[in-house]
Amino acid sequence: MQTPTVISGEDFQKFREFFHRKTGMLFEDSKRYFVDKRLLERMTATDNESFRSYFTMLRFQASGAELQTLINAMTVNETYFFREEYQFRCLVDSILREVVARRSSSRPIRIWSVPSSSGEEPYGIAIYLLEHWPLLEKWDVEIISSDIDTRILEKARNGLYADRAVQNMPGPLLKKYFRRVGSHYQISRSLQEAVEFTRVNVHDAADMRSHRQFDVIFCRNLLIYFDDLSRKRTAESFFDALNPGGFICLGHSESMSRISSLFQIRRFPEAIVYQKPLEAR
């Protein structure tokens, strides 16, 4: 088979609009080389010599398998343990204090990390709770972590990390919660079992309806990849996913105030976060 070599400007526009509708992610012109490269790789892998034939398969394949494979290829997953650690301090010192003050201990505290990427954030949250939240012995905490990328979810479940991912992990914690496996670090089985990983497209209302009753959501550095309308719709879905009085933490360069007026700004000593009003339903 002849290797496809060209993605035209018109092809790029068609794909960009389609991918945006499906995922909420909008590729700028500056990402053209990245997008073209991934498309050509998938066209070759699926024996499509033209963009037209590949695009037809992408849109109408009943299983949706190729769309998921392409989403996996287009998703950027770059993170490490204890990234923006000040928000974890805010979780244990301020946020959870408010959550437990108005809760019965018979109901678990639910924390959602999305996107999960390769698992550093949700596992990091679990470690931080174990190390810094004394009330963990009295409360049942559920940590759910989600991503649109099925390949990265499998990596997260495996919990195997290179040196760079654990570079900010204090030595005693690295020794306590990981074991060396060749050139990598394997997270402990107990932590693997502490986090439930699920596949979610935050741009899909049906996917989001299956995730509800959270007390805290970590959604850091995801909305920067969306356009304004997609950000607003996703923020509304997160609002619905939270319990009244629940909190959402965004990345340091993101501001919910510029996206949606549904949330209240909460300025804690450790971080600025956003809260669903207590009276909201």
mmCIF file of C-alpha atoms in Angstrom:
data_model
loop_
_atom_site.group_PDB
_atom_site.id
_atom_site.type_symbol
_atom_site.label_atom_id
_atom_site.label_comp_id
_atom_site.label_asym_id
_atom_site.label_seq_id
_atom_site.Cartn_x
_atom_site.Cartn_y
_atom_site.Cartn_z
ATOM 1 C CA MET A 1 0.000 0.000 0.000
ATOM 2 C CA GLN A 2 1.198 3.518 -0.814
ATOM 3 C CA THR A 3 1.762 5.592 2.318
ATOM 4 C CA PRO A 4 -0.569 8.640 2.481
ATOM 5 C CA THR A 5 1.454 11.849 2.609
ATOM 6 C CA VAL A 6 -0.862 14.864 2.522
ATOM 7 C CA ILE A 7 -3.587 16.297 4.749
ATOM 8 C CA SER A 8 -5.039 19.325 2.992
ATOM 9 C CA GLY A 9 -6.167 22.492 4.729
ATOM 10 C CA GLU A 10 -9.771 21.543 4.003
ATOM 11 C CA ASP A 11 -9.187 18.071 5.469
ATOM 12 C CA PHE A 12 -7.708 19.618 8.615
ATOM 13 C CA GLN A 13 -10.734 21.875 9.058
ATOM 14 C CA LYS A 14 -13.170 18.983 8.623
ATOM 15 C CA PHE A 15 -11.319 16.856 11.125
ATOM 16 C CA ARG A 16 -10.893 19.701 13.613
ATOM 17 C CA GLU A 17 -14.644 20.414 13.633
ATOM 18 C CA PHE A 18 -15.514 16.720 13.951
ATOM 19 C CA PHE A 19 -13.043 16.113 16.790
ATOM 20 C CA HIS A 20 -14.255 19.225 18.578
ATOM 21 C CA ARG A 21 -17.871 18.018 18.449
ATOM 22 C CA LYS A 22 -16.883 14.628 19.820
ATOM 23 C CA THR A 23 -14.461 15.649 22.583
ATOM 24 C CA GLY A 24 -14.676 19.395 23.181
ATOM 25 C CA MET A 25 -10.984 19.734 22.298
ATOM 26 C CA LEU A 26 -10.229 22.359 19.674
ATOM 27 C CA PHE A 27 -6.899 22.206 17.836
ATOM 28 C CA GLU A 28 -5.420 25.581 16.918
ATOM 29 C CA ASP A 29 -3.599 26.083 13.627
ATOM 30 C CA SER A 30 -0.350 25.919 15.591
ATOM 31 C CA LYS A 31 -1.112 22.235 16.311
ATOM 32 C CA ARG A 32 -1.396 21.407 12.616
ATOM 33 C CA TYR A 33 1.851 19.417 12.427
ATOM 34 C CA PHE A 34 0.914 17.345 15.495
ATOM 35 C CA VAL A 35 -2.590 16.602 14.143
ATOM 36 C CA ASP A 36 -1.417 15.789 10.612
ATOM 37 C CA LYS A 37 1.239 13.419 11.920
ATOM 38 C CA ARG A 38 -1.236 11.467 14.061
ATOM 39 C CA LEU A 39 -3.804 11.310 11.256
ATOM 40 C CA LEU A 40 -1.267 10.001 8.758
ATOM 41 C CA GLU A 41 -0.098 7.383 11.240
ATOM 42 C CA ARG A 42 -3.650 6.143 11.743
ATOM 43 C CA MET A 43 -4.412 6.216 8.013
ATOM 44 C CA THR A 44 -1.413 3.979 7.409
ATOM 45 C CA ALA A 45 -2.327 1.656 10.277
ATOM 46 C CA THR A 46 -5.886 1.225 8.937
ATOM 47 C CA ASP A 47 -4.910 0.849 5.249
ATOM 48 C CA ASN A 48 -6.592 4.067 4.151
ATOM 49 C CA GLU A 49 -4.724 5.795 1.331
ATOM 50 C CA SER A 50 -6.837 8.950 1.427
ATOM 51 C CA PHE A 51 -8.119 11.193 4.166
ATOM 52 C CA ARG A 52 -11.612 10.898 2.699
ATOM 53 C CA SER A 53 -11.768 7.124 3.151
ATOM 54 C CA TYR A 54 -10.292 7.323 6.641
ATOM 55 C CA PHE A 55 -12.647 10.106 7.690
ATOM 56 C CA THR A 56 -15.632 8.131 6.430
ATOM 57 C CA MET A 57 -14.562 5.122 8.505
ATOM 58 C CA LEU A 58 -13.948 7.351 11.521
ATOM 59 C CA ARG A 59 -17.440 8.806 11.413
ATOM 60 C CA PHE A 60 -19.456 5.705 10.597
ATOM 61 C CA GLN A 61 -17.608 2.762 12.172
ATOM 62 C CA ALA A 62 -20.267 1.126 14.344
ATOM 63 C CA SER A 63 -17.913 0.070 17.135
ATOM 64 C CA GLY A 64 -16.226 3.476 17.453
ATOM 65 C CA ALA A 65 -12.943 1.625 18.003
ATOM 66 C CA GLU A 66 -10.903 3.755 15.602
ATOM 67 C CA LEU A 67 -12.235 6.991 17.064
ATOM 68 C CA GLN A 68 -11.134 5.823 20.517
ATOM 69 C CA THR A 69 -7.714 4.840 19.166
ATOM 70 C CA LEU A 70 -7.346 8.250 17.546
ATOM 71 C CA ILE A 71 -8.459 10.008 20.743
ATOM 72 C CA ASN A 72 -5.753 8.075 22.588
ATOM 73 C CA ALA A 73 -3.195 9.218 20.014
ATOM 74 C CA MET A 74 -4.314 12.858 20.146
ATOM 75 C CA THR A 75 -4.414 13.149 23.942
ATOM 76 C CA VAL A 76 -1.449 14.784 25.676
ATOM 77 C CA ASN A 77 -0.634 13.145 29.023
ATOM 78 C CA GLU A 78 2.108 14.963 30.907
ATOM 79 C CA THR A 79 2.130 14.990 34.692
ATOM 80 C CA TYR A 80 4.036 13.902 37.809
ATOM 81 C CA PHE A 81 3.408 13.169 41.475
ATOM 82 C CA PHE A 82 2.548 16.089 43.798
ATOM 83 C CA ARG A 83 2.111 18.552 40.942
ATOM 84 C CA GLU A 84 0.707 21.826 42.352
ATOM 85 C CA GLU A 85 0.977 20.300 45.813
ATOM 86 C CA TYR A 86 -0.508 23.379 47.480
ATOM 87 C CA GLN A 87 -3.953 22.185 46.375
ATOM 88 C CA PHE A 88 -3.419 18.882 48.195
ATOM 89 C CA ARG A 89 -2.583 20.888 51.320
ATOM 90 C CA CYS A 90 -5.784 22.847 50.767
ATOM 91 C CA LEU A 91 -7.694 19.582 50.514
ATOM 92 C CA VAL A 92 -6.513 18.220 53.863
ATOM 93 C CA ASP A 93 -6.288 21.505 55.796
ATOM 94 C CA SER A 94 -9.362 23.401 54.588
ATOM 95 C CA ILE A 95 -11.697 21.676 52.113
ATOM 96 C CA LEU A 96 -12.242 18.408 53.964
ATOM 97 C CA ARG A 97 -12.763 20.272 57.217
ATOM 98 C CA GLU A 98 -15.843 21.890 55.692
ATOM 99 C CA VAL A 99 -17.017 18.685 54.039
ATOM 100 C CA VAL A 100 -17.000 16.629 57.243
ATOM 101 C CA ALA A 101 -18.553 19.428 59.304
ATOM 102 C CA ARG A 102 -21.872 19.001 57.505
ATOM 103 C CA ARG A 103 -21.801 15.258 56.860
ATOM 104 C CA SER A 104 -22.794 12.046 58.541
ATOM 105 C CA SER A 105 -19.943 9.568 58.732
ATOM 106 C CA SER A 106 -22.271 6.948 57.257
ATOM 107 C CA ARG A 107 -21.781 8.485 53.805
ATOM 108 C CA PRO A 108 -18.389 8.164 52.109
ATOM 109 C CA ILE A 109 -16.445 11.225 51.003
ATOM 110 C CA ARG A 110 -16.110 11.064 47.213
ATOM 111 C CA ILE A 111 -13.183 12.641 45.380
ATOM 112 C CA TRP A 112 -12.981 12.716 41.570
ATOM 113 C CA SER A 113 -9.735 13.243 39.676
ATOM 114 C CA VAL A 114 -10.259 14.021 35.982
ATOM 115 C CA PRO A 115 -8.366 13.616 33.717
ATOM 116 C CA SER A 116 -6.513 10.787 35.416
ATOM 117 C CA SER A 117 -3.630 10.795 32.934
ATOM 118 C CA SER A 118 -1.290 7.985 34.054
ATOM 119 C CA GLY A 119 -2.507 8.066 37.648
ATOM 120 C CA GLU A 120 -0.059 10.379 39.398
ATOM 121 C CA GLU A 121 -2.775 12.752 40.609
ATOM 122 C CA PRO A 122 -5.265 10.264 42.125
ATOM 123 C CA TYR A 123 -2.518 8.139 43.672
ATOM 124 C CA GLY A 124 -0.906 11.343 44.948
ATOM 125 C CA ILE A 125 -4.201 12.362 46.568
ATOM 126 C CA ALA A 126 -4.403 8.960 48.278
ATOM 127 C CA ILE A 127 -0.840 9.274 49.593
ATOM 128 C CA TYR A 128 -1.478 12.809 50.806
ATOM 129 C CA LEU A 129 -4.581 11.732 52.710
ATOM 130 C CA LEU A 130 -2.722 8.834 54.296
ATOM 131 C CA GLU A 131 0.139 11.072 55.376
ATOM 132 C CA HIS A 132 -1.586 14.321 56.306
ATOM 133 C CA TRP A 133 -5.269 13.805 57.141
ATOM 134 C CA PRO A 134 -5.704 12.380 60.653
ATOM 135 C CA LEU A 135 -9.461 11.917 60.192
ATOM 136 C CA LEU A 136 -8.915 9.332 57.463
ATOM 137 C CA GLU A 137 -9.287 6.627 60.117
ATOM 138 C CA LYS A 138 -12.831 7.828 60.852
ATOM 139 C CA TRP A 139 -14.077 8.412 57.307
ATOM 140 C CA ASP A 140 -14.602 6.202 54.274
ATOM 141 C CA VAL A 141 -13.062 7.967 51.262
ATOM 142 C CA GLU A 142 -13.687 6.931 47.658
ATOM 143 C CA ILE A 143 -11.253 8.155 44.987
ATOM 144 C CA ILE A 144 -12.472 7.859 41.397
ATOM 145 C CA SER A 145 -10.270 8.902 38.495
ATOM 146 C CA SER A 146 -11.348 9.227 34.873
ATOM 147 C CA ASP A 147 -9.923 9.901 31.434
ATOM 148 C CA ILE A 148 -11.053 9.778 27.826
ATOM 149 C CA ASP A 149 -7.875 7.908 26.846
ATOM 150 C CA THR A 150 -8.300 4.156 27.395
ATOM 151 C CA ARG A 151 -4.606 3.470 26.850
ATOM 152 C CA ILE A 152 -3.532 5.895 29.575
ATOM 153 C CA LEU A 153 -6.155 4.476 31.935
ATOM 154 C CA GLU A 154 -4.554 1.047 31.596
ATOM 155 C CA LYS A 155 -1.178 2.589 32.372
ATOM 156 C CA ALA A 156 -2.670 4.264 35.443
ATOM 157 C CA ARG A 157 -4.115 0.975 36.676
ATOM 158 C CA ASN A 158 -0.700 -0.670 36.288
ATOM 159 C CA GLY A 159 0.928 2.037 38.436
ATOM 160 C CA LEU A 160 4.449 1.746 36.998
ATOM 161 C CA TYR A 161 6.457 4.997 36.805
ATOM 162 C CA ALA A 162 9.765 6.296 35.506
ATOM 163 C CA ASP A 163 12.098 8.485 37.572
ATOM 164 C CA ARG A 164 10.679 11.743 36.220
ATOM 165 C CA ALA A 165 7.160 10.991 37.484
ATOM 166 C CA VAL A 166 8.384 10.588 41.079
ATOM 167 C CA GLN A 167 10.993 13.364 41.061
ATOM 168 C CA ASN A 168 9.012 15.465 43.590
ATOM 169 C CA MET A 169 8.194 12.529 45.851
ATOM 170 C CA PRO A 170 10.072 12.723 49.182
ATOM 171 C CA GLY A 171 12.472 9.798 49.635
ATOM 172 C CA PRO A 172 10.717 8.296 52.676
ATOM 173 C CA LEU A 173 7.358 8.288 50.839
ATOM 174 C CA LEU A 174 8.929 6.795 47.739
ATOM 175 C CA LYS A 175 10.305 3.972 49.855
ATOM 176 C CA LYS A 176 7.024 3.553 51.726
ATOM 177 C CA TYR A 177 4.608 3.441 48.789
ATOM 178 C CA PHE A 178 6.718 2.159 45.865
ATOM 179 C CA ARG A 179 9.097 -0.659 45.077
ATOM 180 C CA ARG A 180 11.843 -0.593 42.498
ATOM 181 C CA VAL A 181 11.188 -2.721 39.416
ATOM 182 C CA GLY A 182 14.121 -2.472 37.039
ATOM 183 C CA SER A 183 14.393 1.166 35.976
ATOM 184 C CA HIS A 184 10.861 2.002 37.180
ATOM 185 C CA TYR A 185 8.881 2.392 40.400
ATOM 186 C CA GLN A 186 5.841 0.200 41.059
ATOM 187 C CA ILE A 187 3.175 1.722 43.299
ATOM 188 C CA SER A 188 1.915 -0.455 46.140
ATOM 189 C CA ARG A 189 -0.985 -2.836 45.615
ATOM 190 C CA SER A 190 -2.978 -1.183 48.412
ATOM 191 C CA LEU A 191 -2.881 2.169 46.582
ATOM 192 C CA GLN A 192 -3.809 0.547 43.275
ATOM 193 C CA GLU A 193 -6.874 -0.867 45.004
ATOM 194 C CA ALA A 194 -7.697 2.499 46.589
ATOM 195 C CA VAL A 195 -8.436 4.211 43.255
ATOM 196 C CA GLU A 196 -11.197 3.291 40.809
ATOM 197 C CA PHE A 197 -10.411 4.223 37.198
ATOM 198 C CA THR A 198 -13.189 4.881 34.680
ATOM 199 C CA ARG A 199 -13.400 6.036 31.086
ATOM 200 C CA VAL A 200 -15.251 9.366 30.733
ATOM 201 C CA ASN A 201 -15.619 11.913 27.957
ATOM 202 C CA VAL A 202 -16.387 15.129 29.867
ATOM 203 C CA HIS A 203 -17.897 16.571 26.676
ATOM 204 C CA ASP A 204 -20.476 13.762 26.557
ATOM 205 C CA ALA A 205 -23.536 14.459 28.721
ATOM 206 C CA ALA A 206 -24.413 10.748 28.980
ATOM 207 C CA ASP A 207 -20.924 9.907 30.246
ATOM 208 C CA MET A 208 -21.081 12.691 32.797
ATOM 209 C CA ARG A 209 -24.504 11.670 34.121
ATOM 210 C CA SER A 210 -22.984 8.401 35.317
ATOM 211 C CA HIS A 211 -20.658 10.310 37.647
ATOM 212 C CA ARG A 212 -22.477 12.059 40.481
ATOM 213 C CA GLN A 213 -22.435 12.948 44.192
ATOM 214 C CA PHE A 214 -18.838 14.077 44.506
ATOM 215 C CA ASP A 215 -17.575 16.233 47.350
ATOM 216 C CA VAL A 216 -14.351 17.330 45.653
ATOM 217 C CA ILE A 217 -13.320 17.396 41.998
ATOM 218 C CA PHE A 218 -9.763 17.911 40.778
ATOM 219 C CA CYS A 219 -9.881 19.018 37.131
ATOM 220 C CA ARG A 220 -6.521 20.611 36.495
ATOM 221 C CA ASN A 221 -5.185 21.755 33.128
ATOM 222 C CA LEU A 222 -7.948 20.167 31.060
ATOM 223 C CA LEU A 223 -10.252 23.067 30.241
ATOM 224 C CA ILE A 224 -7.373 24.996 28.630
ATOM 225 C CA TYR A 225 -7.743 22.636 25.654
ATOM 226 C CA PHE A 226 -11.418 23.563 25.123
ATOM 227 C CA ASP A 227 -13.089 26.502 23.439
ATOM 228 C CA ASP A 228 -15.307 28.845 25.467
ATOM 229 C CA LEU A 229 -18.596 27.035 24.808
ATOM 230 C CA SER A 230 -17.128 23.620 25.618
ATOM 231 C CA ARG A 231 -15.609 24.993 28.830
ATOM 232 C CA LYS A 232 -18.989 26.371 29.884
ATOM 233 C CA ARG A 233 -20.829 23.119 29.155
ATOM 234 C CA THR A 234 -18.196 21.069 30.966
ATOM 235 C CA ALA A 235 -18.326 23.400 33.967
ATOM 236 C CA GLU A 236 -22.099 22.901 34.103
ATOM 237 C CA SER A 237 -21.610 19.131 34.041
ATOM 238 C CA PHE A 238 -19.119 19.364 36.911
ATOM 239 C CA PHE A 239 -21.614 21.534 38.803
ATOM 240 C CA ASP A 240 -24.226 18.787 38.445
ATOM 241 C CA ALA A 241 -21.688 16.136 39.503
ATOM 242 C CA LEU A 242 -20.967 17.880 42.814
ATOM 243 C CA ASN A 243 -22.946 17.602 46.014
ATOM 244 C CA PRO A 244 -24.262 20.956 47.307
ATOM 245 C CA GLY A 245 -21.312 22.645 48.979
ATOM 246 C CA GLY A 246 -18.829 20.555 46.989
ATOM 247 C CA PHE A 247 -15.556 21.961 45.684
ATOM 248 C CA ILE A 248 -13.679 21.945 42.374
ATOM 249 C CA CYS A 249 -9.943 22.623 41.994
ATOM 250 C CA LEU A 250 -8.627 23.880 38.648
ATOM 251 C CA GLY A 251 -5.086 24.351 37.335
ATOM 252 C CA HIS A 252 -3.137 27.431 38.381
ATOM 253 C CA SER A 253 -3.670 29.126 34.999
ATOM 254 C CA GLU A 254 -7.421 28.415 34.909
ATOM 255 C CA SER A 255 -10.227 30.515 36.396
ATOM 256 C CA MET A 256 -13.779 29.276 36.837
ATOM 257 C CA SER A 257 -14.896 32.910 37.172
ATOM 258 C CA ARG A 258 -14.119 33.399 33.473
ATOM 259 C CA ILE A 259 -16.034 30.249 32.533
ATOM 260 C CA SER A 260 -19.201 30.062 34.624
ATOM 261 C CA SER A 261 -21.050 32.076 37.275
ATOM 262 C CA LEU A 262 -22.491 28.940 38.894
ATOM 263 C CA PHE A 263 -19.666 28.553 41.387
ATOM 264 C CA GLN A 264 -18.610 30.667 44.342
ATOM 265 C CA ILE A 265 -14.957 31.648 44.734
ATOM 266 C CA ARG A 266 -13.392 30.337 47.945
ATOM 267 C CA ARG A 267 -10.063 31.811 49.000
ATOM 268 C CA PHE A 268 -8.419 29.463 51.472
ATOM 269 C CA PRO A 269 -4.949 30.087 52.940
ATOM 270 C CA GLU A 270 -3.486 27.406 50.693
ATOM 271 C CA ALA A 271 -5.328 27.976 47.394
ATOM 272 C CA ILE A 272 -8.240 29.520 45.527
ATOM 273 C CA VAL A 273 -10.900 26.930 44.716
ATOM 274 C CA TYR A 274 -14.533 27.018 43.584
ATOM 275 C CA GLN A 275 -17.618 25.842 45.452
ATOM 276 C CA LYS A 276 -21.107 24.758 44.490
ATOM 277 C CA PRO A 277 -23.465 26.776 46.737
ATOM 278 C CA LEU A 278 -24.952 24.842 49.650
ATOM 279 C CA GLU A 279 -28.468 25.733 48.597
ATOM 280 C CA ALA A 280 -27.968 24.457 45.030
ATOM 281 C CA ARG A 281 -29.683 21.262 43.947
#
